[in-house]
Short mmCIF file of C-alpha atoms in Angstrom, two decimals:
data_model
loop_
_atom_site.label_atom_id
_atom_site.label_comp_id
_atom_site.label_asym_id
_atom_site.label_seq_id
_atom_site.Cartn_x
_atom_site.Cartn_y
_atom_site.Cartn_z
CA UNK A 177 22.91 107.68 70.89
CA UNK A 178 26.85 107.17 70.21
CA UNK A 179 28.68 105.16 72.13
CA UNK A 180 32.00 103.52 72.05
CA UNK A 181 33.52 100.11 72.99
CA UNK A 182 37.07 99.02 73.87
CA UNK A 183 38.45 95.76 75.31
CA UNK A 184 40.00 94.60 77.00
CA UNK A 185 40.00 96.72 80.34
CA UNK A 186 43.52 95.19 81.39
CA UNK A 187 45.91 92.54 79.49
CA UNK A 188 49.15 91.50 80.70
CA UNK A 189 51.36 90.22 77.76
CA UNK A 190 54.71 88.82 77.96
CA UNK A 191 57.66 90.61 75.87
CA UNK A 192 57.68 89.29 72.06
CA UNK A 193 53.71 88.64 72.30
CA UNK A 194 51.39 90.01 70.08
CA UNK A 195 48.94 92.80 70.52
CA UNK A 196 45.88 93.03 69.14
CA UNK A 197 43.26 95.60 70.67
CA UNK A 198 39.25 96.50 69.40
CA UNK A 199 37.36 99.32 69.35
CA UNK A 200 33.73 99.42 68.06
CA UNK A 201 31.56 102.88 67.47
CA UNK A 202 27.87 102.67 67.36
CA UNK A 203 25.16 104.46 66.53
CA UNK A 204 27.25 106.88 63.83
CA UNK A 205 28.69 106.54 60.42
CA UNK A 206 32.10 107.37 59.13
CA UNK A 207 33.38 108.78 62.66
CA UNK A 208 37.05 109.55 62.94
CA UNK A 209 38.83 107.31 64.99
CA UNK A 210 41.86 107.73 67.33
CA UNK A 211 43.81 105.05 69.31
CA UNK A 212 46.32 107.46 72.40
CA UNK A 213 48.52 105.88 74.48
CA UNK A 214 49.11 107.73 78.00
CA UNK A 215 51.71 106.74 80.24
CA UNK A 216 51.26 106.96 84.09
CA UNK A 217 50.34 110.29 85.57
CA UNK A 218 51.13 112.02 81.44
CA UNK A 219 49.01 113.72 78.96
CA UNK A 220 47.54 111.41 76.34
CA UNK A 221 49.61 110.90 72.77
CA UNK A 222 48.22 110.43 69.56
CA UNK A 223 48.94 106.90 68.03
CA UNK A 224 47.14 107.01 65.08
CA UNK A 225 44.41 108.08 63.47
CA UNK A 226 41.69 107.43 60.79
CA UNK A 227 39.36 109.24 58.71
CA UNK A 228 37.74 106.49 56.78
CA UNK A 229 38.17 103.01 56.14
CA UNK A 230 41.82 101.48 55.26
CA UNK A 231 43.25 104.66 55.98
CA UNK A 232 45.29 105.32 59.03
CA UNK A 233 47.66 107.87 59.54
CA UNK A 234 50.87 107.50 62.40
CA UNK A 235 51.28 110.42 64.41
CA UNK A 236 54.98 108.56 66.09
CA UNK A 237 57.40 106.03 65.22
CA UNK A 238 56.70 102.57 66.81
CA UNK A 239 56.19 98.96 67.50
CA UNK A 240 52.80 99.21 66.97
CA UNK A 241 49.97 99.40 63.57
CA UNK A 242 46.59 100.55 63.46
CA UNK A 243 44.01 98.75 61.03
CA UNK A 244 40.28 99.96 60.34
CA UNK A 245 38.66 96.88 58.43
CA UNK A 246 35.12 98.31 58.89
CA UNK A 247 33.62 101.81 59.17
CA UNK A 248 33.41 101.61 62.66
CA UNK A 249 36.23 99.17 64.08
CA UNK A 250 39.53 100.31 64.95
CA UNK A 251 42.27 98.16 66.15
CA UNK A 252 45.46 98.48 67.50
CA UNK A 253 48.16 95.38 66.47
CA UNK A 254 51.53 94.79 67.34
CA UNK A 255 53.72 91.95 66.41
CA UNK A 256 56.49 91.66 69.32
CA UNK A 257 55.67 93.85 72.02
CA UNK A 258 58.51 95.50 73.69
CA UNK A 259 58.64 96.26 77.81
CA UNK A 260 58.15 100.28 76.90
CA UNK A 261 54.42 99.52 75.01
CA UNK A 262 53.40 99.18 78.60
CA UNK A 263 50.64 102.04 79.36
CA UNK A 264 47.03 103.47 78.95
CA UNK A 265 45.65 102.83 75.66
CA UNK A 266 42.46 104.91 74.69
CA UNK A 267 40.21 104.68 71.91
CA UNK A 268 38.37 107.74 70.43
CA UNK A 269 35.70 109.35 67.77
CA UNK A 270 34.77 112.28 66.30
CA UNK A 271 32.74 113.81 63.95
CA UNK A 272 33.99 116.43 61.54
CA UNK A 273 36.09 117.41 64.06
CA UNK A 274 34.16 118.03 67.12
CA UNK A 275 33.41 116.31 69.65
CA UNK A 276 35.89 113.83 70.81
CA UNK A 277 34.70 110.96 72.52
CA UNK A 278 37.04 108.55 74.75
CA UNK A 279 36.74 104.75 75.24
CA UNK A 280 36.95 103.31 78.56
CA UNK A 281 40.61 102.49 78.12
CA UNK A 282 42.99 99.01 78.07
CA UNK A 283 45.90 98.77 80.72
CA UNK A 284 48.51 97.28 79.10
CA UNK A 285 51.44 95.57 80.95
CA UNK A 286 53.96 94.33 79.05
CA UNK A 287 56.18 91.58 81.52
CA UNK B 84 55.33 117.18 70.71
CA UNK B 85 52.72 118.83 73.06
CA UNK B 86 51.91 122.18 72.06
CA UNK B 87 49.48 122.96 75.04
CA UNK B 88 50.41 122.56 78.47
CA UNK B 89 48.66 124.07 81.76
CA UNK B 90 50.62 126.22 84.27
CA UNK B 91 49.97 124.27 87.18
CA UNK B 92 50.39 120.15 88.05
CA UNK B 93 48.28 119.73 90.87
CA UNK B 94 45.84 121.44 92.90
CA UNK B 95 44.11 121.74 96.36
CA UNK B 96 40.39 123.28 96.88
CA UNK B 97 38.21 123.59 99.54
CA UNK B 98 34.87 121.96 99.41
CA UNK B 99 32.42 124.10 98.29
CA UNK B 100 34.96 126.57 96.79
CA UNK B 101 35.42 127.88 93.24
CA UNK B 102 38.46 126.05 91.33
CA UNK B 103 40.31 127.76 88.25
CA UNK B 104 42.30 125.82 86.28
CA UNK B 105 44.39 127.38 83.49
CA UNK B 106 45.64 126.22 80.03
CA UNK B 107 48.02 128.01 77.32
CA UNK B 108 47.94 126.77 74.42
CA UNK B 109 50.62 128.01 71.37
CA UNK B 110 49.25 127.46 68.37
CA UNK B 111 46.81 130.45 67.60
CA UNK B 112 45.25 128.86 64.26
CA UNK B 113 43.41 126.53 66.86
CA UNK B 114 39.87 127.16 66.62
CA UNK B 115 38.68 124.85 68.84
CA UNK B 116 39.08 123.22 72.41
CA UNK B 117 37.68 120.79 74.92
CA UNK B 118 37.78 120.12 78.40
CA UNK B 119 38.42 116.55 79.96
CA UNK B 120 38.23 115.16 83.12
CA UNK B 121 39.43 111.92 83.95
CA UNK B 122 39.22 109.39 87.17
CA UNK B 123 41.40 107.22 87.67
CA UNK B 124 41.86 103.87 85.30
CA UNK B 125 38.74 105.93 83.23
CA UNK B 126 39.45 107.16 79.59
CA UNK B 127 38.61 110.64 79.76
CA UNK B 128 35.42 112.42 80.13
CA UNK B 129 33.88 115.64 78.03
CA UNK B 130 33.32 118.34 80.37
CA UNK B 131 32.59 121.82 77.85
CA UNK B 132 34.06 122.97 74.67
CA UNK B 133 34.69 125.97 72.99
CA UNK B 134 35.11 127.35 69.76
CA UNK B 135 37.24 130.35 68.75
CA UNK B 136 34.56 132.32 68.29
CA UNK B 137 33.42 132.99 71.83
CA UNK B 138 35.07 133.80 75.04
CA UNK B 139 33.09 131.86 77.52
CA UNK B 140 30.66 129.01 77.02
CA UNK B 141 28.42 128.22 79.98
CA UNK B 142 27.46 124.16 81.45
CA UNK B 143 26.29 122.88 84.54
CA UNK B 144 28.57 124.65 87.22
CA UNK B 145 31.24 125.10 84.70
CA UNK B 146 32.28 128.30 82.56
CA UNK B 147 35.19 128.04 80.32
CA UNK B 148 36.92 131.13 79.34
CA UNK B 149 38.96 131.34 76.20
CA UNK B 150 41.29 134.50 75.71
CA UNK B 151 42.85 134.91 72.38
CA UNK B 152 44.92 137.21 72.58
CA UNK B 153 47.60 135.76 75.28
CA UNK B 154 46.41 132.10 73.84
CA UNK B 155 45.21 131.60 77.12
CA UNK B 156 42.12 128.59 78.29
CA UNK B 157 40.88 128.20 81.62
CA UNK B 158 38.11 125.78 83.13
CA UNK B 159 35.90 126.96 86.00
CA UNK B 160 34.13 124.90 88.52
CA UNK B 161 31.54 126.18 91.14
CA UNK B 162 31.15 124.80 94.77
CA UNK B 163 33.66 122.48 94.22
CA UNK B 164 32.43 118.80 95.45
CA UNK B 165 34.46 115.92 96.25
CA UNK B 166 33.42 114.08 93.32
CA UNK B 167 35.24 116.74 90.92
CA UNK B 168 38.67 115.27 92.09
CA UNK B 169 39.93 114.09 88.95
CA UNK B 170 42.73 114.94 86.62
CA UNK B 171 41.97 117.62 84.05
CA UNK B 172 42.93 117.96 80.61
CA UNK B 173 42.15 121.19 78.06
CA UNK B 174 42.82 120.22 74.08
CA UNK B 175 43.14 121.93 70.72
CA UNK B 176 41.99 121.26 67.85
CA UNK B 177 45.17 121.49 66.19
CA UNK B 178 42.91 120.76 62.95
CA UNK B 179 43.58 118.17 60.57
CA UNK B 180 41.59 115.84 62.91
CA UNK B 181 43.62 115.67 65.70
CA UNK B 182 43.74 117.24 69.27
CA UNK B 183 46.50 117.95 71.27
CA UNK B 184 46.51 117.66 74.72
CA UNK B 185 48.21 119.63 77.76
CA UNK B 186 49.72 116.86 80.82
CA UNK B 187 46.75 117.39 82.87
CA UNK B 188 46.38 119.42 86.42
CA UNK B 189 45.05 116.94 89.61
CA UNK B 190 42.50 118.50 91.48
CA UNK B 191 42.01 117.69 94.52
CA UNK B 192 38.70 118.44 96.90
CA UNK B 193 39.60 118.80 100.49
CA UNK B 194 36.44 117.76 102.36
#
């Protein structure tokens, strides 16, 4: 069966830190991958997204990247994080379209 | 931005009732659309999906209904427990491999 990893659950970074988070799918091959960010009590927005390896697409302006070195890693970088990167980050996968499936989440607090 | 949204924020259901919650959605090339639920501090959880094709899609005391002609989703859920209190997001497939989601409707069981 599928299933998907993200860590860290919480991080507390200090303003001009970086960011670096991971997110691991197993048990399928050449899943799309998602990173959101949701703020407190919002709807979830897309970050980025990829549809294969090395290529990432930005849905918004922002501090932050997106990398996908292997077929199944995603991560989420930043180099100076700013106070408003504070919030719910979420990984997710899909195949051909369908199917969505969420990570477990990161709370990010940026101090 | 957002191009789905659901008509009402929050809401209140007896234990052991029937709760409706309702979703428009605006772009009618969508052909697909999921519902989550999500606890608190969880990344969201699949509840049913639909495709365009059909108007209602069946799970385990859940029926979603799908209307397109007034671009119109709802979500269903029978004898309402305390356990369904949650936040609850529908999304469309607003194709390209992405979904959009609506800010989410708190439901919550009063015992």
């Amino acid at each position: 069966s599928q299933t998907i990893h993200q860590w860290p659950a919480t991080l507390v970074q200090p303003v001009g830190s970086p960011l670096s988070l991971e997110c691991t799918v197993e048990g399928t091959s050449n899943p799309n991958l998602y990173w959101y960010r949701q703020a407190a009590g919002r709807g979830l927005q897309l970050l980025f997204y990829s549809v294969g390896i090395g290529q990432i697409s930005s849905e918004v302006p922002q501090n932050l990247s997106a990398s996908r070195p292997q077929d199944r890693q995603f991560i989420l970088s930043s180099k100076k994080l700013l106070l408003s990167d504070s919030g719910f980050y979420l990984c997710a996968w899909s195949v051909q379209n369908y199917g969505y499936t969420f990570g477990s989440g990161t709370r990010l607090t940026v101090v | 931005g957002e191009s789905v949204g659901l008509h009402l924020p929050t809401l209140s259901v007896q234990e052991g009732d029937n709760s409706i919650i309702n979703c428009a959605y605006s772009n009618s090339a969508s052909d697909y659309f999921i519902w989550y639920k999500q606890e608190s501090g969880k990344g969201p959880q699949f509840i049913i999906d639909i495709r365009s094709n059909m108007d209602k899609r069946q799970g385990q005391r859940v029926t979603v209904l799908l209307n397109k002609t007034v671009k119109h989703l709802s979500l269903q859920i029978a004898a309402t427990q305390p356990g369904d209190s949650a936040v609850y997001f529908c999304a469309e497939n607003m194709g390209d491999y992405k979904l959009s989601f609506g800010a989410g409707t708190t439901v919550t069981v009063r015992a």
